[in-house]
Amino acid sequence: MKTILELEQRLSEPSDRLVRDLAGLDGDVLILGVGGKMGPSLAKLLARGLAAAGKNARVTGVSRFSAGTLREELEAAGIRTVSADLLEEAALSRLPEARNVIYMAGHKFGTTGREYYTWAMNAYLPGRVAEKFKASRIVAFSSGNIYPLTAVTQGGASEETAPAPIGEYAQSCLGRERVFEYFSRKNGTPLVNFRLNYAIDLRYGILLEVAKAVKEREPIDLNMGLVNVIWQGDANEMAIRSLLHCDSPPKTFNITGPETVSIRWLAERFGEAFGIRPVFTGEEQATALLSNASASHALLGYPRVSLREMMCWTADWVEIGGNTLGKPTHFQERGGVF
């Protein structure tokens, strides 16, 4: 992949298993928060998958659409768009009904100093959405940040691990899950809490950050020495397919790749690709923010794109100076301050 167009085509290419699942899905799909890093490619993947499945369901993406050309881009891909500030009650009430809702709205970076806004977006708004769409299925994006740092010898937190969020962003993410659960139980709304841990595409993500640091000979922090990653296209597909597994009380899925990946090892492999010796700072700790996604893999299958493929694509992207979003993950953060 050498261009944004090629990247977008790859991200929105539906698999056979997605097409099969969409053939059994009834009703239109509403994507709340379509303007984020993952929303546009998810919407395009969904539209292409529905077409391949022979379905005429409508896909609607909701965002503020306050800048750029995303709205026109989505409309050109056959996706209906609605401009709305979801925190405004009148705007929320005007949204079209849909049998299926994918909830991607949220706030993370810039939480410190605006904690009130993060809580409004991540914990208050889900309650309003749950009441508005009580008759829908809802897949609600959440985060692996709701888990504590776990011993690196344990293989990551599974869905059975008790949440212990560090910092107000992670706490508000757990708040989102609890509020959605309350309304799911109250109204019988089928729901999945979709705990995602570090999706990547070539324009952002942990692999890009490590590769760029190696290429630019910048120090790589090892204090969060192990991570999980998953190709954004695979994460989006799993979110869409999760619509068929919504239930009340809600189900919870950890979503990430199968490997526990060493940051040092990543840097060394990128170093070999670039002919550069990586520079490190800090030391690996005994704990890390890790997720065990074996339960979702058993239900939905393994991701299609392997770690080595992602690494190869990322190295090529960095070598050609491919476009990036300039949105660091802050995966190194151990104190929950975002």
Short mmCIF file of C-alpha atoms in Angstrom, two decimals:
data_model
loop_
_atom_site.label_atom_id
_atom_site.label_comp_id
_atom_site.label_asym_id
_atom_site.label_seq_id
_atom_site.Cartn_x
_atom_site.Cartn_y
_atom_site.Cartn_z
CA MET A 1 0.00 0.00 0.00
CA LYS A 2 1.51 3.29 -1.16
CA THR A 3 -1.46 5.67 -1.15
CA ILE A 4 -4.35 6.67 1.10
CA LEU A 5 -6.76 5.29 -1.50
CA GLU A 6 -5.08 1.88 -1.41
CA LEU A 7 -5.13 1.94 2.40
CA GLU A 8 -8.81 2.87 2.52
CA GLN A 9 -9.64 0.12 0.03
CA ARG A 10 -7.84 -2.46 2.17
CA LEU A 11 -9.48 -1.24 5.39
CA SER A 12 -12.97 -1.41 3.89
CA GLU A 13 -12.64 -4.77 2.12
CA PRO A 14 -15.26 -7.14 3.62
CA SER A 15 -14.32 -10.72 4.37
CA ASP A 16 -16.49 -13.70 3.47
CA ARG A 17 -17.39 -14.22 7.12
CA LEU A 18 -18.53 -10.59 7.45
CA VAL A 19 -20.70 -10.91 4.34
CA ARG A 20 -22.23 -14.13 5.69
CA ASP A 21 -23.06 -12.49 9.01
CA LEU A 22 -24.50 -9.38 7.39
CA ALA A 23 -26.80 -11.58 5.29
CA GLY A 24 -28.49 -12.51 8.57
CA LEU A 25 -28.69 -8.98 10.00
CA ASP A 26 -32.01 -7.18 9.83
CA GLY A 27 -32.55 -3.44 9.75
CA ASP A 28 -30.63 -0.23 9.19
CA VAL A 29 -27.39 0.66 10.99
CA LEU A 30 -26.66 3.97 12.73
CA ILE A 31 -23.04 4.83 13.60
CA LEU A 32 -22.73 7.43 16.35
CA GLY A 33 -19.35 9.17 16.35
CA VAL A 34 -18.45 8.25 12.77
CA GLY A 35 -15.93 11.10 12.53
CA GLY A 36 -13.23 9.52 14.72
CA LYS A 37 -10.12 7.60 13.66
CA MET A 38 -11.99 4.34 13.06
CA GLY A 39 -15.48 5.52 12.12
CA PRO A 40 -15.01 6.36 8.44
CA SER A 41 -13.43 3.02 7.54
CA LEU A 42 -15.99 1.12 9.62
CA ALA A 43 -18.83 2.86 7.79
CA LYS A 44 -17.31 2.09 4.37
CA LEU A 45 -16.63 -1.53 5.37
CA LEU A 46 -20.23 -1.89 6.51
CA ALA A 47 -21.64 -0.36 3.32
CA ARG A 48 -19.50 -2.62 1.12
CA GLY A 49 -20.35 -5.67 3.23
CA LEU A 50 -24.09 -5.03 3.06
CA ALA A 51 -23.89 -4.60 -0.72
CA ALA A 52 -21.97 -7.86 -1.07
CA ALA A 53 -24.59 -9.59 1.08
CA GLY A 54 -27.37 -8.31 -1.17
CA LYS A 55 -28.93 -6.21 1.59
CA ASN A 56 -30.51 -2.81 1.00
CA ALA A 57 -30.17 -1.64 4.60
CA ARG A 58 -29.21 1.99 5.06
CA VAL A 59 -26.03 3.04 6.85
CA THR A 60 -26.15 6.44 8.58
CA GLY A 61 -23.12 8.12 10.14
CA VAL A 62 -23.52 10.82 12.78
CA SER A 63 -20.82 13.34 13.69
CA ARG A 64 -20.37 17.08 14.11
CA PHE A 65 -18.63 17.21 10.70
CA SER A 66 -17.23 20.56 11.75
CA ALA A 67 -14.24 20.59 9.37
CA GLY A 68 -12.74 18.84 6.38
CA THR A 69 -14.39 16.82 3.61
CA LEU A 70 -15.35 13.65 5.50
CA ARG A 71 -19.06 14.21 5.06
CA GLU A 72 -18.74 14.38 1.28
CA GLU A 73 -16.43 11.36 1.32
CA LEU A 74 -18.94 9.24 3.22
CA GLU A 75 -21.86 10.37 1.08
CA ALA A 76 -19.89 9.39 -2.02
CA ALA A 77 -19.51 5.89 -0.52
CA GLY A 78 -23.30 5.57 -0.16
CA ILE A 79 -23.45 6.43 3.54
CA ARG A 80 -26.11 8.85 4.72
CA THR A 81 -24.73 11.51 7.07
CA VAL A 82 -26.29 13.54 9.86
CA SER A 83 -24.54 16.48 11.49
CA ALA A 84 -25.32 16.57 15.21
CA ASP A 85 -23.83 17.41 18.60
CA LEU A 86 -24.99 14.39 20.55
CA LEU A 87 -24.83 16.28 23.85
CA GLU A 88 -27.61 18.56 22.63
CA GLU A 89 -30.91 16.92 23.52
CA ALA A 90 -32.78 18.35 20.55
CA ALA A 91 -30.16 17.04 18.12
CA LEU A 92 -30.19 13.60 19.75
CA SER A 93 -33.98 13.39 19.65
CA ARG A 94 -34.02 14.14 15.91
CA LEU A 95 -31.79 11.20 15.00
CA PRO A 96 -33.45 8.52 12.88
CA GLU A 97 -34.44 5.26 14.50
CA ALA A 98 -32.35 2.22 13.56
CA ARG A 99 -32.52 -1.46 14.43
CA ASN A 100 -28.74 -1.48 14.92
CA VAL A 101 -26.54 1.13 16.59
CA ILE A 102 -22.73 1.21 16.75
CA TYR A 103 -21.70 3.65 19.46
CA MET A 104 -18.25 5.13 18.81
CA ALA A 105 -18.67 8.54 20.45
CA GLY A 106 -16.26 9.36 23.26
CA HIS A 107 -13.46 11.58 24.50
CA LYS A 108 -9.93 10.66 25.62
CA PHE A 109 -7.09 13.03 24.82
CA GLY A 110 -7.40 16.36 26.56
CA THR A 111 -9.15 14.79 29.53
CA THR A 112 -6.78 16.41 32.03
CA GLY A 113 -8.19 19.85 32.76
CA ARG A 114 -11.53 19.00 31.10
CA GLU A 115 -12.51 15.99 33.14
CA TYR A 116 -16.10 17.23 33.25
CA TYR A 117 -16.39 17.01 29.46
CA THR A 118 -14.88 13.53 29.36
CA TRP A 119 -17.43 12.30 31.90
CA ALA A 120 -20.28 13.96 30.00
CA MET A 121 -19.24 12.27 26.74
CA ASN A 122 -18.24 8.91 28.16
CA ALA A 123 -20.77 8.35 30.97
CA TYR A 124 -23.69 10.79 30.74
CA LEU A 125 -24.30 10.61 26.99
CA PRO A 126 -24.54 6.79 26.92
CA GLY A 127 -27.59 7.02 29.19
CA ARG A 128 -29.33 9.44 26.84
CA VAL A 129 -28.45 7.25 23.84
CA ALA A 130 -29.63 4.10 25.62
CA GLU A 131 -33.02 5.66 26.32
CA LYS A 132 -33.36 7.00 22.78
CA PHE A 133 -32.46 3.65 21.19
CA LYS A 134 -33.93 1.25 23.76
CA ALA A 135 -35.46 -0.86 20.97
CA SER A 136 -32.17 -1.22 19.08
CA ARG A 137 -29.21 -3.54 19.28
CA ILE A 138 -26.18 -1.58 20.47
CA VAL A 139 -22.47 -2.31 20.12
CA ALA A 140 -20.74 0.20 22.41
CA PHE A 141 -17.04 0.83 21.92
CA SER A 142 -15.13 0.67 25.19
CA SER A 143 -11.46 0.37 26.11
CA GLY A 144 -8.94 -2.05 27.55
CA ASN A 145 -7.98 0.85 29.82
CA ILE A 146 -10.72 -0.21 32.22
CA TYR A 147 -8.43 -3.06 33.35
CA PRO A 148 -5.59 -2.75 35.85
CA LEU A 149 -1.99 -3.19 34.83
CA THR A 150 -1.39 -6.93 35.06
CA ALA A 151 1.73 -9.04 35.52
CA VAL A 152 3.34 -9.63 32.13
CA THR A 153 3.50 -13.35 32.96
CA GLN A 154 -0.33 -13.60 33.08
CA GLY A 155 -1.05 -13.07 29.39
CA GLY A 156 -3.32 -10.07 29.85
CA ALA A 157 -6.64 -9.32 31.51
CA SER A 158 -9.56 -11.45 30.34
CA GLU A 159 -13.24 -10.57 30.58
CA GLU A 160 -13.24 -12.31 33.97
CA THR A 161 -10.68 -9.81 35.35
CA ALA A 162 -12.26 -7.24 37.67
CA PRO A 163 -12.01 -3.70 36.27
CA ALA A 164 -9.67 -1.34 38.12
CA PRO A 165 -9.34 1.73 35.87
CA ILE A 166 -6.41 4.08 36.42
CA GLY A 167 -7.19 7.78 35.91
CA GLU A 168 -10.35 9.65 35.02
CA TYR A 169 -10.45 8.70 31.34
CA ALA A 170 -10.41 4.99 32.15
CA GLN A 171 -12.86 5.52 35.02
CA SER A 172 -15.26 7.28 32.67
CA CYS A 173 -14.98 4.37 30.21
CA LEU A 174 -16.06 1.99 32.94
CA GLY A 175 -18.82 4.48 33.73
CA ARG A 176 -19.99 4.22 30.11
CA GLU A 177 -20.22 0.44 30.40
CA ARG A 178 -22.09 0.58 33.72
CA VAL A 179 -24.61 3.12 32.42
CA PHE A 180 -25.25 1.10 29.26
CA GLU A 181 -25.63 -2.01 31.40
CA TYR A 182 -28.20 -0.30 33.62
CA PHE A 183 -30.39 0.64 30.67
CA SER A 184 -29.86 -2.73 29.00
CA ARG A 185 -31.18 -4.44 32.09
CA LYS A 186 -33.95 -1.88 32.58
CA ASN A 187 -35.24 -1.91 29.02
CA GLY A 188 -34.07 -5.31 27.78
CA THR A 189 -31.85 -3.65 25.18
CA PRO A 190 -29.42 -6.15 23.58
CA LEU A 191 -25.89 -4.79 23.94
CA VAL A 192 -22.19 -5.64 23.59
CA ASN A 193 -19.44 -3.76 25.42
CA PHE A 194 -16.59 -3.77 22.89
CA ARG A 195 -13.33 -3.40 24.87
CA LEU A 196 -10.78 -2.49 22.22
CA ASN A 197 -7.05 -2.44 22.86
CA TYR A 198 -4.94 -0.53 20.31
CA ALA A 199 -6.26 -0.74 16.79
CA ILE A 200 -3.82 0.47 14.15
CA ASP A 201 -3.78 1.53 10.58
CA LEU A 202 -0.76 2.94 8.75
CA ARG A 203 -1.55 6.56 9.68
CA TYR A 204 -1.60 6.08 13.45
CA GLY A 205 -1.00 3.50 16.16
CA ILE A 206 1.72 1.89 18.21
CA LEU A 207 3.51 0.28 15.26
CA LEU A 208 3.74 3.62 13.46
CA GLU A 209 5.02 5.38 16.59
CA VAL A 210 7.74 2.81 17.20
CA ALA A 211 8.75 2.65 13.54
CA LYS A 212 8.97 6.45 13.23
CA ALA A 213 11.00 6.70 16.43
CA VAL A 214 13.49 4.16 15.10
CA LYS A 215 13.68 5.87 11.71
CA GLU A 216 14.20 9.30 13.29
CA ARG A 217 16.62 7.93 15.91
CA GLU A 218 14.44 9.09 18.79
CA PRO A 219 14.52 7.29 22.18
CA ILE A 220 11.84 4.63 22.65
CA ASP A 221 10.33 4.43 26.14
CA LEU A 222 10.32 0.85 27.47
CA ASN A 223 8.41 1.45 30.70
CA MET A 224 5.27 -0.02 29.09
CA GLY A 225 7.27 -2.85 27.66
CA LEU A 226 4.50 -5.05 26.24
CA VAL A 227 1.37 -4.18 24.25
CA ASN A 228 -1.43 -5.66 22.13
CA VAL A 229 -2.33 -4.47 18.64
CA ILE A 230 -4.95 -5.31 16.02
CA TRP A 231 -5.42 -4.15 12.44
CA GLN A 232 -8.15 -1.53 12.31
CA GLY A 233 -9.97 -3.36 9.53
CA ASP A 234 -10.19 -6.49 11.69
CA ALA A 235 -11.39 -4.51 14.72
CA ASN A 236 -14.06 -2.79 12.63
CA GLU A 237 -15.23 -6.09 11.21
CA MET A 238 -15.50 -7.60 14.69
CA ALA A 239 -17.54 -4.60 15.84
CA ILE A 240 -20.01 -5.02 12.98
CA ARG A 241 -20.29 -8.78 13.48
CA SER A 242 -20.85 -8.22 17.20
CA LEU A 243 -24.30 -6.84 16.33
CA LEU A 244 -25.40 -10.47 15.94
CA HIS A 245 -24.26 -11.27 19.49
CA CYS A 246 -25.89 -8.46 21.47
CA ASP A 247 -27.79 -9.57 24.55
CA SER A 248 -29.37 -8.36 27.77
CA PRO A 249 -27.67 -8.34 30.23
CA PRO A 250 -24.84 -7.13 27.98
CA LYS A 251 -22.02 -9.29 26.70
CA THR A 252 -18.45 -8.05 26.96
CA PHE A 253 -15.75 -8.75 24.38
CA ASN A 254 -12.04 -8.01 24.63
CA ILE A 255 -10.90 -7.10 21.13
CA THR A 256 -7.21 -7.14 20.19
CA GLY A 257 -4.61 -9.30 18.49
CA PRO A 258 -3.49 -12.69 19.84
CA GLU A 259 0.14 -11.68 20.54
CA THR A 260 1.65 -10.01 23.57
CA VAL A 261 4.13 -7.81 21.72
CA SER A 262 7.44 -6.55 23.11
CA ILE A 263 8.18 -2.89 22.35
CA ARG A 264 11.90 -3.67 22.38
CA TRP A 265 11.41 -6.52 19.91
CA LEU A 266 9.29 -4.28 17.64
CA ALA A 267 11.96 -1.60 17.62
CA GLU A 268 14.69 -4.11 16.84
CA ARG A 269 12.73 -5.52 13.90
CA PHE A 270 12.07 -2.03 12.52
CA GLY A 271 15.74 -1.26 13.10
CA GLU A 272 16.69 -4.21 10.90
CA ALA A 273 14.30 -2.98 8.19
CA PHE A 274 15.78 0.53 8.24
CA GLY A 275 19.40 -0.38 8.94
CA ILE A 276 19.30 1.67 12.16
CA ARG A 277 20.11 0.66 15.73
CA PRO A 278 17.17 1.66 17.97
CA VAL A 279 17.69 3.98 20.92
CA PHE A 280 15.93 3.04 24.16
CA THR A 281 15.09 4.81 27.40
CA GLY A 282 13.66 3.37 30.61
CA GLU A 283 13.26 -0.29 31.47
CA GLU A 284 10.53 -2.88 31.07
CA GLN A 285 8.32 -3.15 34.15
CA ALA A 286 6.78 -6.24 35.69
CA THR A 287 3.26 -5.09 34.73
CA ALA A 288 1.62 -3.71 31.59
CA LEU A 289 -1.80 -2.82 30.15
CA LEU A 290 -2.63 -6.05 28.33
CA SER A 291 -5.81 -7.78 27.19
CA ASN A 292 -6.54 -11.46 26.61
CA ALA A 293 -8.95 -11.66 23.64
CA SER A 294 -9.21 -15.45 23.44
CA ALA A 295 -12.96 -15.43 24.13
CA SER A 296 -13.77 -13.12 21.22
CA HIS A 297 -11.38 -15.07 18.98
CA ALA A 298 -13.26 -18.27 19.81
CA LEU A 299 -16.54 -16.59 18.81
CA LEU A 300 -15.47 -14.36 15.92
CA GLY A 301 -12.25 -15.98 14.72
CA TYR A 302 -8.70 -14.69 14.65
CA PRO A 303 -7.88 -11.38 12.95
CA ARG A 304 -7.14 -11.77 9.25
CA VAL A 305 -4.08 -9.50 9.23
CA SER A 306 -1.06 -10.85 11.10
CA LEU A 307 1.37 -8.87 13.23
CA ARG A 308 4.20 -9.41 10.75
CA GLU A 309 2.03 -8.13 7.89
CA MET A 310 1.20 -5.00 9.88
CA MET A 311 4.87 -4.46 10.64
CA CYS A 312 5.88 -4.87 7.00
CA TRP A 313 3.20 -2.46 5.79
CA THR A 314 4.14 0.06 8.50
CA ALA A 315 7.85 -0.06 7.65
CA ASP A 316 7.06 0.55 3.98
CA TRP A 317 4.71 3.42 4.89
CA VAL A 318 7.37 5.10 7.02
CA GLU A 319 10.00 4.62 4.33
CA ILE A 320 7.91 6.42 1.70
CA GLY A 321 6.87 9.19 4.11
CA GLY A 322 3.19 8.20 4.06
CA ASN A 323 0.56 10.52 5.51
CA THR A 324 0.00 10.31 9.28
CA LEU A 325 -2.73 11.68 11.54
CA GLY A 326 -0.44 13.12 14.19
CA LYS A 327 -2.48 11.50 16.96
CA PRO A 328 -0.17 9.58 19.31
CA THR A 329 -1.67 6.75 21.37
CA HIS A 330 0.29 7.58 24.56
CA PHE A 331 0.58 3.83 25.06
CA GLN A 332 3.55 4.53 27.38
CA GLU A 333 1.23 6.17 29.96
CA ARG A 334 1.11 4.17 33.21
CA GLY A 335 -0.67 6.71 35.40
CA GLY A 336 -3.86 7.17 33.38
CA VAL A 337 -3.25 10.86 32.57
CA PHE A 338 -4.41 11.70 29.04
#
